[in-house]
mmCIF file of C-alpha atoms in Angstrom:
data_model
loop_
_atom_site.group_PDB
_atom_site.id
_atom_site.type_symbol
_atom_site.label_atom_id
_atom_site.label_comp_id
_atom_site.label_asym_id
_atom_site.label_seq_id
_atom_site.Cartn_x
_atom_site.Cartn_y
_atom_site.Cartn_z
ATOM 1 C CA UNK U 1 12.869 -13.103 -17.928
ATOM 2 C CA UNK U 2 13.459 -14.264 -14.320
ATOM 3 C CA UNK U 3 14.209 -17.452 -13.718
ATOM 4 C CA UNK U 4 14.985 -19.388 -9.505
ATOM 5 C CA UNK U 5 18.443 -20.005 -9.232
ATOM 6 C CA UNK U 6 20.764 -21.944 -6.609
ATOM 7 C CA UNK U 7 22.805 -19.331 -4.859
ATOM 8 C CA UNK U 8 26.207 -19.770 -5.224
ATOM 9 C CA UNK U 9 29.425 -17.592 -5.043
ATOM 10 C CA UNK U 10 28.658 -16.591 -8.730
ATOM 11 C CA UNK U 11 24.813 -15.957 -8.311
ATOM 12 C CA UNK U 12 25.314 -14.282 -5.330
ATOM 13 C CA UNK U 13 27.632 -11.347 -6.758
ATOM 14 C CA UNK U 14 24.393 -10.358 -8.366
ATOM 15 C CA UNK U 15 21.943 -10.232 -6.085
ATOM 16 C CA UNK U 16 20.833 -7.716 -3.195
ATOM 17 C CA UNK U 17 23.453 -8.145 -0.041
ATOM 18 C CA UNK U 18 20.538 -7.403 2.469
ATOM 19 C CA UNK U 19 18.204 -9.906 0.936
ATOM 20 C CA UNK U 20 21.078 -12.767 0.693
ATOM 21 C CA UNK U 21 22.307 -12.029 4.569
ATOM 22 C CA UNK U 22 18.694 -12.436 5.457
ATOM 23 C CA UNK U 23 18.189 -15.333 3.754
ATOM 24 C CA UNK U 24 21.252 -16.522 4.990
ATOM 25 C CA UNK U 25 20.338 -16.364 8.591
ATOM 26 C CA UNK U 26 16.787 -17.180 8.078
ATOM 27 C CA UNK U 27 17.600 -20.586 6.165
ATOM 28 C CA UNK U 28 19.731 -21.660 9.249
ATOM 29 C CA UNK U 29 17.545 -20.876 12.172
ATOM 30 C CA UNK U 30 14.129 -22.357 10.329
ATOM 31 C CA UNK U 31 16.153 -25.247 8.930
ATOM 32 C CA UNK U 32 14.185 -25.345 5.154
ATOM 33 C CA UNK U 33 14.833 -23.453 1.857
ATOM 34 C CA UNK U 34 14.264 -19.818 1.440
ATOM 35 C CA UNK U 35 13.238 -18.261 -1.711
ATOM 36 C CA UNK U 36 13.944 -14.655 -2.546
ATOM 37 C CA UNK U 37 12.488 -12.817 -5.613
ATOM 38 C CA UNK U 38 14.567 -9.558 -5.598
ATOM 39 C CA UNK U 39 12.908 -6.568 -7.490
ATOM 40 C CA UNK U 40 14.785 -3.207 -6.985
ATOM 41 C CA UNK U 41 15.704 -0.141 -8.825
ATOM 42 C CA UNK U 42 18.122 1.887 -7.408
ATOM 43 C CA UNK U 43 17.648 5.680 -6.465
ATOM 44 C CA UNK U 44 14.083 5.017 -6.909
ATOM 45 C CA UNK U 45 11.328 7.241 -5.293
ATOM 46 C CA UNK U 46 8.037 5.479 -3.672
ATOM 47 C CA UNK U 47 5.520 6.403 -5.940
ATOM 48 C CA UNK U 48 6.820 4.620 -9.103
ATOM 49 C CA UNK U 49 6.096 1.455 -7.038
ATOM 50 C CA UNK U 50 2.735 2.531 -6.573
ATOM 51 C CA UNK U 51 -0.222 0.949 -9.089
ATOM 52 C CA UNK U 52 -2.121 2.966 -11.141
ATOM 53 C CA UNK U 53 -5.615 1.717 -9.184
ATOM 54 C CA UNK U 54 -3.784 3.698 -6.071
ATOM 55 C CA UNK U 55 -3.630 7.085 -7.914
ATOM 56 C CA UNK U 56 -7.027 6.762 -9.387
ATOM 57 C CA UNK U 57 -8.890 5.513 -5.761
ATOM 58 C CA UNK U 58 -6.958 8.318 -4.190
ATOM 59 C CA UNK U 59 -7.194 11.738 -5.501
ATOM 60 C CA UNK U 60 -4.503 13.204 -3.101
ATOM 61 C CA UNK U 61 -2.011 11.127 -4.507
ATOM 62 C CA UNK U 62 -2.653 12.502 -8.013
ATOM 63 C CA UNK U 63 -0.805 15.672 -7.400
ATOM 64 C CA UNK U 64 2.449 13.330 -7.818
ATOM 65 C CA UNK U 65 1.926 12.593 -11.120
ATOM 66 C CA UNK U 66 1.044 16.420 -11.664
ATOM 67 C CA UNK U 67 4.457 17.451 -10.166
ATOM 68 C CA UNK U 68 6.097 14.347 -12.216
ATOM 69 C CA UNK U 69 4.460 15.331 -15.418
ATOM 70 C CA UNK U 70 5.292 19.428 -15.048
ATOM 71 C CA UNK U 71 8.909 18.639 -13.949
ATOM 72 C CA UNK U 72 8.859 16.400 -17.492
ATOM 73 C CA UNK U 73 7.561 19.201 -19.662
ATOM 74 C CA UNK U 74 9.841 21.719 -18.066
ATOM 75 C CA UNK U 75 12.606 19.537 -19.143
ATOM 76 C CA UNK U 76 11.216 18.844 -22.702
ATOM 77 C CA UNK U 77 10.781 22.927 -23.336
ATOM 78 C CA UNK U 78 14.412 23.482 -21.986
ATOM 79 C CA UNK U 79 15.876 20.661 -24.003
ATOM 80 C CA UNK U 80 14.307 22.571 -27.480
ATOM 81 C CA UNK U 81 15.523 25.797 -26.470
ATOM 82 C CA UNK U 82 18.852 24.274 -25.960
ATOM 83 C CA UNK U 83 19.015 22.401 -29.844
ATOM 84 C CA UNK U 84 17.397 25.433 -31.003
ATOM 85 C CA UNK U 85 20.063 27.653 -29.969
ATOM 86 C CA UNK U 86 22.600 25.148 -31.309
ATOM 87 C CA UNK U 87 23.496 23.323 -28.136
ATOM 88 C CA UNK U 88 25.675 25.902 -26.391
ATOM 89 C CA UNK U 89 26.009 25.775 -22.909
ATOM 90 C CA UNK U 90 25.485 22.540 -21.171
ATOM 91 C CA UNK U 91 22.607 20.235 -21.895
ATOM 92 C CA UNK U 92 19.620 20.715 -19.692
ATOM 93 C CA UNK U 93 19.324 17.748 -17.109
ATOM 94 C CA UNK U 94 16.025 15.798 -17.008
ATOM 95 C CA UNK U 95 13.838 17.154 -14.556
ATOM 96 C CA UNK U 96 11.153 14.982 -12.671
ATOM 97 C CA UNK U 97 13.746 11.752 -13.040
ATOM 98 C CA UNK U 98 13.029 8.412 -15.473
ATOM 99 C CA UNK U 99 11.035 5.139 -15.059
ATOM 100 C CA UNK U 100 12.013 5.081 -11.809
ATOM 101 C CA UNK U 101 10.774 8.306 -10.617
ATOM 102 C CA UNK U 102 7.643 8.262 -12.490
ATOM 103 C CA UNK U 103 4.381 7.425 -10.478
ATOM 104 C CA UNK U 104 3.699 3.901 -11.418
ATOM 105 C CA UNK U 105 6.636 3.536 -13.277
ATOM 106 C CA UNK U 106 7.891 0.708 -12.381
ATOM 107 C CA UNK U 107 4.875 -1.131 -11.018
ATOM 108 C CA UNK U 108 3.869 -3.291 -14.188
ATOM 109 C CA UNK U 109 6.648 -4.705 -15.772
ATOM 110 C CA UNK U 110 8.004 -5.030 -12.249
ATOM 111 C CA UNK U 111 5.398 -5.771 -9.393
ATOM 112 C CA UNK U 112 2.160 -6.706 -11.237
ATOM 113 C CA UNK U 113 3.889 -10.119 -12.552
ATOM 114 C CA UNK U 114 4.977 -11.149 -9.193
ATOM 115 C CA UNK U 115 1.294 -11.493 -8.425
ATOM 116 C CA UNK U 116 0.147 -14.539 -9.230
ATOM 117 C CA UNK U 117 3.134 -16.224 -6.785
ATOM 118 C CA UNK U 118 2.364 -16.729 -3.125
ATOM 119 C CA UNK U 119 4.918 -14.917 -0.562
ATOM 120 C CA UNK U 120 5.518 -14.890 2.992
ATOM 121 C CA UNK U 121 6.454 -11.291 2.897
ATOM 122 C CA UNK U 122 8.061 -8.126 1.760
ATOM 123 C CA UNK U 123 11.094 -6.521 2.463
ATOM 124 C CA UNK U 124 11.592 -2.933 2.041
ATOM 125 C CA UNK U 125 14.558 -0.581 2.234
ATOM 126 C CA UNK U 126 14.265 2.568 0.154
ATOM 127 C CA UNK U 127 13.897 5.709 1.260
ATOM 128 C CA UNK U 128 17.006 7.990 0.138
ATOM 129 C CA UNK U 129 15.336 9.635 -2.773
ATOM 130 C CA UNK U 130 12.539 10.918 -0.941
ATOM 131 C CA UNK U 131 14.041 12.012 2.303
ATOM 132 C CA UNK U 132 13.437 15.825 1.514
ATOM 133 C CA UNK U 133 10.002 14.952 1.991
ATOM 134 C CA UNK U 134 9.038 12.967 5.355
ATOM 135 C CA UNK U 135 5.384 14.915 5.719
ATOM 136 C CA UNK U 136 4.322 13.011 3.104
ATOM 137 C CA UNK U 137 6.089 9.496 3.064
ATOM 138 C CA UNK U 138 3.703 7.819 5.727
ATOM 139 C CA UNK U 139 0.461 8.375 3.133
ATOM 140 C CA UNK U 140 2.487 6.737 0.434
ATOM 141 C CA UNK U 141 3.963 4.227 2.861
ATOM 142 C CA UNK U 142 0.594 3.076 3.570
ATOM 143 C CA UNK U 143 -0.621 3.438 0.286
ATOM 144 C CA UNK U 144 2.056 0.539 -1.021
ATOM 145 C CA UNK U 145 1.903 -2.060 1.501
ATOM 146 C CA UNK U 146 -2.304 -1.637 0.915
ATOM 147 C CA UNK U 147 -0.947 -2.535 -2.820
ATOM 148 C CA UNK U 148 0.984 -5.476 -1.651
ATOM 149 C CA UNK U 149 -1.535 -6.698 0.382
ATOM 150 C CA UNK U 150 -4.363 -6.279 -2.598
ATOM 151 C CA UNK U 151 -2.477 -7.788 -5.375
ATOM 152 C CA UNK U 152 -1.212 -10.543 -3.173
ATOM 153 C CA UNK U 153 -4.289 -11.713 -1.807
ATOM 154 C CA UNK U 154 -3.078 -10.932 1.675
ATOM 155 C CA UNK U 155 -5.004 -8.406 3.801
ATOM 156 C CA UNK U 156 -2.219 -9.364 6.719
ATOM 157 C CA UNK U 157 0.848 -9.539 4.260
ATOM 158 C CA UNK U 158 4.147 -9.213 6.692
ATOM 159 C CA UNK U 159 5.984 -6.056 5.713
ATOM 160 C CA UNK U 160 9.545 -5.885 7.345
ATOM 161 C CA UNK U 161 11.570 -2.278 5.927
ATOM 162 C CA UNK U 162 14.659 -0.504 6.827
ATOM 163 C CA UNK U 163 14.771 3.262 8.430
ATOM 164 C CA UNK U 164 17.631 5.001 6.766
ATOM 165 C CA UNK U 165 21.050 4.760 8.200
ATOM 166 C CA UNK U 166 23.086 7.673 9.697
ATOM 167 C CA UNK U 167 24.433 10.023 6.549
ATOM 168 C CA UNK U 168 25.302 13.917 6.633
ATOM 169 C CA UNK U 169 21.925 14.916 5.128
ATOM 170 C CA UNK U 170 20.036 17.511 7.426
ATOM 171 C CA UNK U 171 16.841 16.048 6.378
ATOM 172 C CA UNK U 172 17.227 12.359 7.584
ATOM 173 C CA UNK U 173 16.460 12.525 11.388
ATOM 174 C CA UNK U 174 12.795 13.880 9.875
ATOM 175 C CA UNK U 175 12.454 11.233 7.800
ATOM 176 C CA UNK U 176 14.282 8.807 9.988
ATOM 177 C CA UNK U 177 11.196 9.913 11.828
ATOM 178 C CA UNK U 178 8.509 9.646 10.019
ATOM 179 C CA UNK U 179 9.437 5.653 9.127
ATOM 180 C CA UNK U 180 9.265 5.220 13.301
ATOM 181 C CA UNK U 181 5.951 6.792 13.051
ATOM 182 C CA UNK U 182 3.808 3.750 10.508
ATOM 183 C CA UNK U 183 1.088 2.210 12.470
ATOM 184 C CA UNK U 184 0.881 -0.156 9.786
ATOM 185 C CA UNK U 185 -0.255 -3.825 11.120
ATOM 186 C CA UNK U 186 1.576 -6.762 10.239
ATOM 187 C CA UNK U 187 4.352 -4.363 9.761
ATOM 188 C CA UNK U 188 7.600 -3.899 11.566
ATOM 189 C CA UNK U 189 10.961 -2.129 11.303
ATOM 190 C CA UNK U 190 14.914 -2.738 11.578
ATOM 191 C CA UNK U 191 16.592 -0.036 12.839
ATOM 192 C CA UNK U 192 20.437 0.817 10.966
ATOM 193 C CA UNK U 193 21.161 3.922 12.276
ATOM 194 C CA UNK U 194 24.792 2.301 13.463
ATOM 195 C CA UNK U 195 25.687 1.296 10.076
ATOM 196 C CA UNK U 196 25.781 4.593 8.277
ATOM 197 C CA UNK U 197 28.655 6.259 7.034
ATOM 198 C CA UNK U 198 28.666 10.400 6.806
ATOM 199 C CA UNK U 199 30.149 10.555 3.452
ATOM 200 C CA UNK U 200 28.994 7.755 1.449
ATOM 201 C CA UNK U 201 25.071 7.260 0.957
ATOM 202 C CA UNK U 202 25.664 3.206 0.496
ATOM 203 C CA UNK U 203 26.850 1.694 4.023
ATOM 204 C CA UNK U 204 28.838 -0.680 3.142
ATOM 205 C CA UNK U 205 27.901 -2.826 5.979
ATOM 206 C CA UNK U 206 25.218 -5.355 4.676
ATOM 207 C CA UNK U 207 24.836 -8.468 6.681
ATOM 208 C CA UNK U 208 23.824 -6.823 9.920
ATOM 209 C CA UNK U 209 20.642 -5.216 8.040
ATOM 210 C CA UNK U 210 20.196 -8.324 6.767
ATOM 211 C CA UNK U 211 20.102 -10.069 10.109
ATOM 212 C CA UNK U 212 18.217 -7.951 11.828
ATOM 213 C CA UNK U 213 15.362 -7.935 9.364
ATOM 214 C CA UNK U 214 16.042 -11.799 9.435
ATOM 215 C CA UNK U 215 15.060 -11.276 13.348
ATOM 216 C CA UNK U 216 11.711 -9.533 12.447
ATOM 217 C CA UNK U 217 10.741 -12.428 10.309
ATOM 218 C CA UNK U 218 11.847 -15.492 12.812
ATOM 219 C CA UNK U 219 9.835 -13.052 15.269
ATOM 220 C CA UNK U 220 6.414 -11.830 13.431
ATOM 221 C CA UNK U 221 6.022 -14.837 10.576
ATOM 222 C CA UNK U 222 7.691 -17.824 12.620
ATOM 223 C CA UNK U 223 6.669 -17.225 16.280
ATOM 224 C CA UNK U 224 10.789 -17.357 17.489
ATOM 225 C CA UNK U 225 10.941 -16.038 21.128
ATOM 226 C CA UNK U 226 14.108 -13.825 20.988
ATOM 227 C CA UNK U 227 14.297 -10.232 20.504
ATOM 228 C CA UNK U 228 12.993 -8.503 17.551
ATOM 229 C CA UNK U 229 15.235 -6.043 17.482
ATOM 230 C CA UNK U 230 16.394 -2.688 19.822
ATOM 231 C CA UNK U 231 15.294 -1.014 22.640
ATOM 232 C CA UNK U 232 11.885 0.078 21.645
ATOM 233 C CA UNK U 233 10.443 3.642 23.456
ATOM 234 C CA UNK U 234 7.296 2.636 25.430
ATOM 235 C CA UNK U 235 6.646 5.703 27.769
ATOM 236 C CA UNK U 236 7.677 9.074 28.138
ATOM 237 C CA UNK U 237 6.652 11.494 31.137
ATOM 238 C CA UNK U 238 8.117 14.127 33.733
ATOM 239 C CA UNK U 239 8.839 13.092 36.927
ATOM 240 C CA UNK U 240 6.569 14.587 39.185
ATOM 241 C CA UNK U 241 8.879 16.577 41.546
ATOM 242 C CA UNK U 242 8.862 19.684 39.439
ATOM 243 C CA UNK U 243 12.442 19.290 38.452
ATOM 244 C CA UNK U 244 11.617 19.034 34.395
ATOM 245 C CA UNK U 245 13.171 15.629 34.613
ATOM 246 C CA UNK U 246 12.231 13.199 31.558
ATOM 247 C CA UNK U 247 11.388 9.405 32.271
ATOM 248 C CA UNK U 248 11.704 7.274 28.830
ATOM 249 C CA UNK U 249 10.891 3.236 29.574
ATOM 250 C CA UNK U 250 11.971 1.143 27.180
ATOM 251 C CA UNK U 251 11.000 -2.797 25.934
ATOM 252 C CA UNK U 252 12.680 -5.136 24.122
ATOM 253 C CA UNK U 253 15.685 -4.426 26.553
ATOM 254 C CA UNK U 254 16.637 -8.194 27.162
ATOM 255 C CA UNK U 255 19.086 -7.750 30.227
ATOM 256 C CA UNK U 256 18.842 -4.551 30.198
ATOM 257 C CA UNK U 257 19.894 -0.832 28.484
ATOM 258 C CA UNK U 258 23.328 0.420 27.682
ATOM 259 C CA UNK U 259 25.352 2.559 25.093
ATOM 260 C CA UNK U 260 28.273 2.257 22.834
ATOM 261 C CA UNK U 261 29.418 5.750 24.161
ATOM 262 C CA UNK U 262 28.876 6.245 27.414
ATOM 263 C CA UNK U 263 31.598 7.133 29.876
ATOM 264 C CA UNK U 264 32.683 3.823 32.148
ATOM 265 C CA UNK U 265 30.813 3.549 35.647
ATOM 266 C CA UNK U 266 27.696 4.445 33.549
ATOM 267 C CA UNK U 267 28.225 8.312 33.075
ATOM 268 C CA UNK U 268 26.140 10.493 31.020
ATOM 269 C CA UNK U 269 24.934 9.132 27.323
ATOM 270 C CA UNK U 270 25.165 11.004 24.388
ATOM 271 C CA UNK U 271 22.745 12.410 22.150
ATOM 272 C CA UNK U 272 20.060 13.204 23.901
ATOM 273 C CA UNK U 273 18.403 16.479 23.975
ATOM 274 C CA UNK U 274 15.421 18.388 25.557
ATOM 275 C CA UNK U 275 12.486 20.688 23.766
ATOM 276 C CA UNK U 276 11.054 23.986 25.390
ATOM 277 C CA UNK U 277 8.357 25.608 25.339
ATOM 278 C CA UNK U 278 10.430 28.010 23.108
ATOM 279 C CA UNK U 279 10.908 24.966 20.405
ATOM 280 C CA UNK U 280 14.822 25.405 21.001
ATOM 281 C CA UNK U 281 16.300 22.127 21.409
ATOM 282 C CA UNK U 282 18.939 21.874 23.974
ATOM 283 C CA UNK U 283 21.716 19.494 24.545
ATOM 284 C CA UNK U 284 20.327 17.189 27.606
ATOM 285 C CA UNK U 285 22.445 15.016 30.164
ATOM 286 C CA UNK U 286 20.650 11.350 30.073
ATOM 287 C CA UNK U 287 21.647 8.499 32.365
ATOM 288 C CA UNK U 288 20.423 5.350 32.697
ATOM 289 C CA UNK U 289 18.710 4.440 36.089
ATOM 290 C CA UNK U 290 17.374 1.181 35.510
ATOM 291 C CA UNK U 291 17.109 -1.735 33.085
ATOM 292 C CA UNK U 292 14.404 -0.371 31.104
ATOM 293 C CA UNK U 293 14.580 3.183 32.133
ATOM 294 C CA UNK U 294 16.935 6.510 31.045
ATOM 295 C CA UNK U 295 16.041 9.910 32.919
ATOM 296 C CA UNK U 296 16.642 13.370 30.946
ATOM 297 C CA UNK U 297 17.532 16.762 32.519
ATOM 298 C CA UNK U 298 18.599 20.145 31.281
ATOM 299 C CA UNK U 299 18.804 23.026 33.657
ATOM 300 C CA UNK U 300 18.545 24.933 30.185
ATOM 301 C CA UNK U 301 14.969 23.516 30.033
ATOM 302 C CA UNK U 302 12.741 23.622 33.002
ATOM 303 C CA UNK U 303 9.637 22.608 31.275
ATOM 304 C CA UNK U 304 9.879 20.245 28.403
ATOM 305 C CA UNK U 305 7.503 19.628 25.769
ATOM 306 C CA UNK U 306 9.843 17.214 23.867
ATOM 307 C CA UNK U 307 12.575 14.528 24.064
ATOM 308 C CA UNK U 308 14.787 13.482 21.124
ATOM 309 C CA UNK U 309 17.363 11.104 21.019
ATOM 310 C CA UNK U 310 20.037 10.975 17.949
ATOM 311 C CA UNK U 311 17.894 13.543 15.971
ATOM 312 C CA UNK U 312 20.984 14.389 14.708
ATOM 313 C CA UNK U 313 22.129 13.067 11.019
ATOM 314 C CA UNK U 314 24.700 11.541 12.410
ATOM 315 C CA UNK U 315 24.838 10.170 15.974
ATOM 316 C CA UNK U 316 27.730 9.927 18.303
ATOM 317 C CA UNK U 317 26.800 6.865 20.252
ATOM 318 C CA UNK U 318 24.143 4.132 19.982
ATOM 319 C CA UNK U 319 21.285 3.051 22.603
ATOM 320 C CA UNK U 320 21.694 -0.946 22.598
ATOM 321 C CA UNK U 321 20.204 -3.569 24.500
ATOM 322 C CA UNK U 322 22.058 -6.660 25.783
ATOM 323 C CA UNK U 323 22.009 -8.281 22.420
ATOM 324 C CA UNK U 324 23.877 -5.021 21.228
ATOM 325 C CA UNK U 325 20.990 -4.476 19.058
ATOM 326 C CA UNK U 326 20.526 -0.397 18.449
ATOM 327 C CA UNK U 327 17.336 1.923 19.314
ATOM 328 C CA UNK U 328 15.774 4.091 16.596
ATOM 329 C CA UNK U 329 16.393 7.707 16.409
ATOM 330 C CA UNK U 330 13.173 9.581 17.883
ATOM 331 C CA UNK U 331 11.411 12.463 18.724
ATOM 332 C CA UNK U 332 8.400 12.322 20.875
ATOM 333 C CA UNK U 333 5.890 14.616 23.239
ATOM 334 C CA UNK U 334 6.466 15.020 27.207
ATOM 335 C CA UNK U 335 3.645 13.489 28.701
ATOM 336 C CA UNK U 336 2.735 16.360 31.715
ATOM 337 C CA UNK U 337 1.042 13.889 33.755
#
């Protein structure tokens, strides 16, 4: 039933704020129109964007269905008891979720007729429904944007998605994680880790996510020479002086590193912690020493084995380069050489 529309102050209340803000900023810097075909389902998980093909080429993948069709059953057998015993108590809430939980359910009606059309590229920001489960996401990740890229015709398809925002959840710096981790080609990712809000799972902050994966697009489809986005870890090792010191460089610093948080006369930053060889994380002092270079010392860790920044749900200050554009949340090895 879709249809292309003009965007105007009436179309626009109904349409994805990310997708408009990128459009938005994309239209002006490229100077010709910009079609966007938004298709979304909220609090969906990955898999019911997945095509059937995917779960029957990859056998691993089947044990979603398994868990979605179990989870279903459960729910059905519950629900009888519960008219059987003449609805007392409160009704039993679906388990496994609907359409959009389902593997596949959502990829014909929704996906599959988008196929014929030829795009420039994907946007992606999802991610919230399967947080509790960031050992897995990268296989299904992958697994999608090789379903783009098949039913599109385009082995090289640009993929631009979001990693999740900062929110009180203990499992989002693992997942947070895991998105930083894709080695996907052709694929690249906007960091909004200083738009979050603790209490409310929907940031209300829209047109900087939109810009930013605006930025990836003028950068990776249009050949723009700016910044793609943050700071972007390059290199981590111990300074060899036997002091457990941490070097991290950094690219994509423009004219150099700072922090929204730091004390003036460039004091300590926040955030930043230091591994053992016990696998006790320890609050870390990190300063910045350079334009593309932060050193990270705890005398609570003399030997290191890993390095996290703003593994925390929510952070207390932001790593920005000179275009105030924030660094992803990480955790990474110590290099001992």
């Amino acid at each position: 039933e879709a249809r292309w529309q003009v965007l105007d102050g009436r179309v626009a209340q109904d349409i994805s704020a990310v997708a408009y803000f990128f459009g938005r900023d994309l239209r002006r810097e490229i100077d010709r129109p910009i079609g966007l075909i938004q298709c979304a389902w909220g609090g969906s998980k990955i898999q019911a964007w997945l095509s059937p093909q995917t779960f029957a080429d990859q056998p691993d993948h089947e044990r979603f269905r398994r868990q979605y069709e179990e989870a279903a059953e459960r729910f059905a057998r519950e629900l009888q008891r519960w008219r059987a015993d003449g609805k007392n108590g409160q009704r039993p809430r679906p388990r496994g979720g609907g359409p959009n939980h389902k593997p596949s359910g959502l990829y014909n009606a929704m996906t599959h007729p988008l196929a014929p059309l030829t795009i420039r590229g994907v946007l992606w920001y999802q991610g919230e429904s399967d947080a509790w489960m960031p050992e897995t996401y990268d296989e299904l990740f992958k697994a999608l944007v090789a379903d783009w890229r098949r039913g599109f015709h385009d082995p090289e398809l640009p993929v631009f998605y979001v990693q999740l925002p900062a929110f009180e959840n203990a499992k989002w710096p693992a997942f947070r994680e895991a998105q930083r981790n894709h080695d996907i080609p052709h694929a690249a990712m906007a960091v909004s880790i200083d738009q979050g809000v603790a209490d409310d799972i929907h940031p209300p902050m829209k047109r900087p996510v939109g810009e930013r994966l605006a930025r990836l697009a003028r950068v990776h489809v249009y050949g723009h020479d700016v910044l793609p986005g943050g700071p972007r870890l390059e290199s981590v090792s111990l300074v060899g002086d036997g002091s457990g010191v941490v070097r991290l460089r950094f690219v994509d610093v423009g004219d150099g590193l700072a922090s929204t948080a730091a004390s003036p006369g460039g004091g300590p930053l926040p955030d930043f912690a230091l591994v053992g060889a016990d696998g006790k994380a320890r609050s870390a002092e990190a300063r910045i020493v350079s334009a593309d270079t932060i050193e990270v010392r705890s005398p609570q860790v003399a030997q290191p084995v890993k390095v996290r920044y703003a593994y925390t749900p929510v952070p207390s200050g932001h790593l920005i380069n000179s275009e105030r554009l924030p660094a992803s949340p990480f955790e990474v090895g110590v290099d001992p050489g």
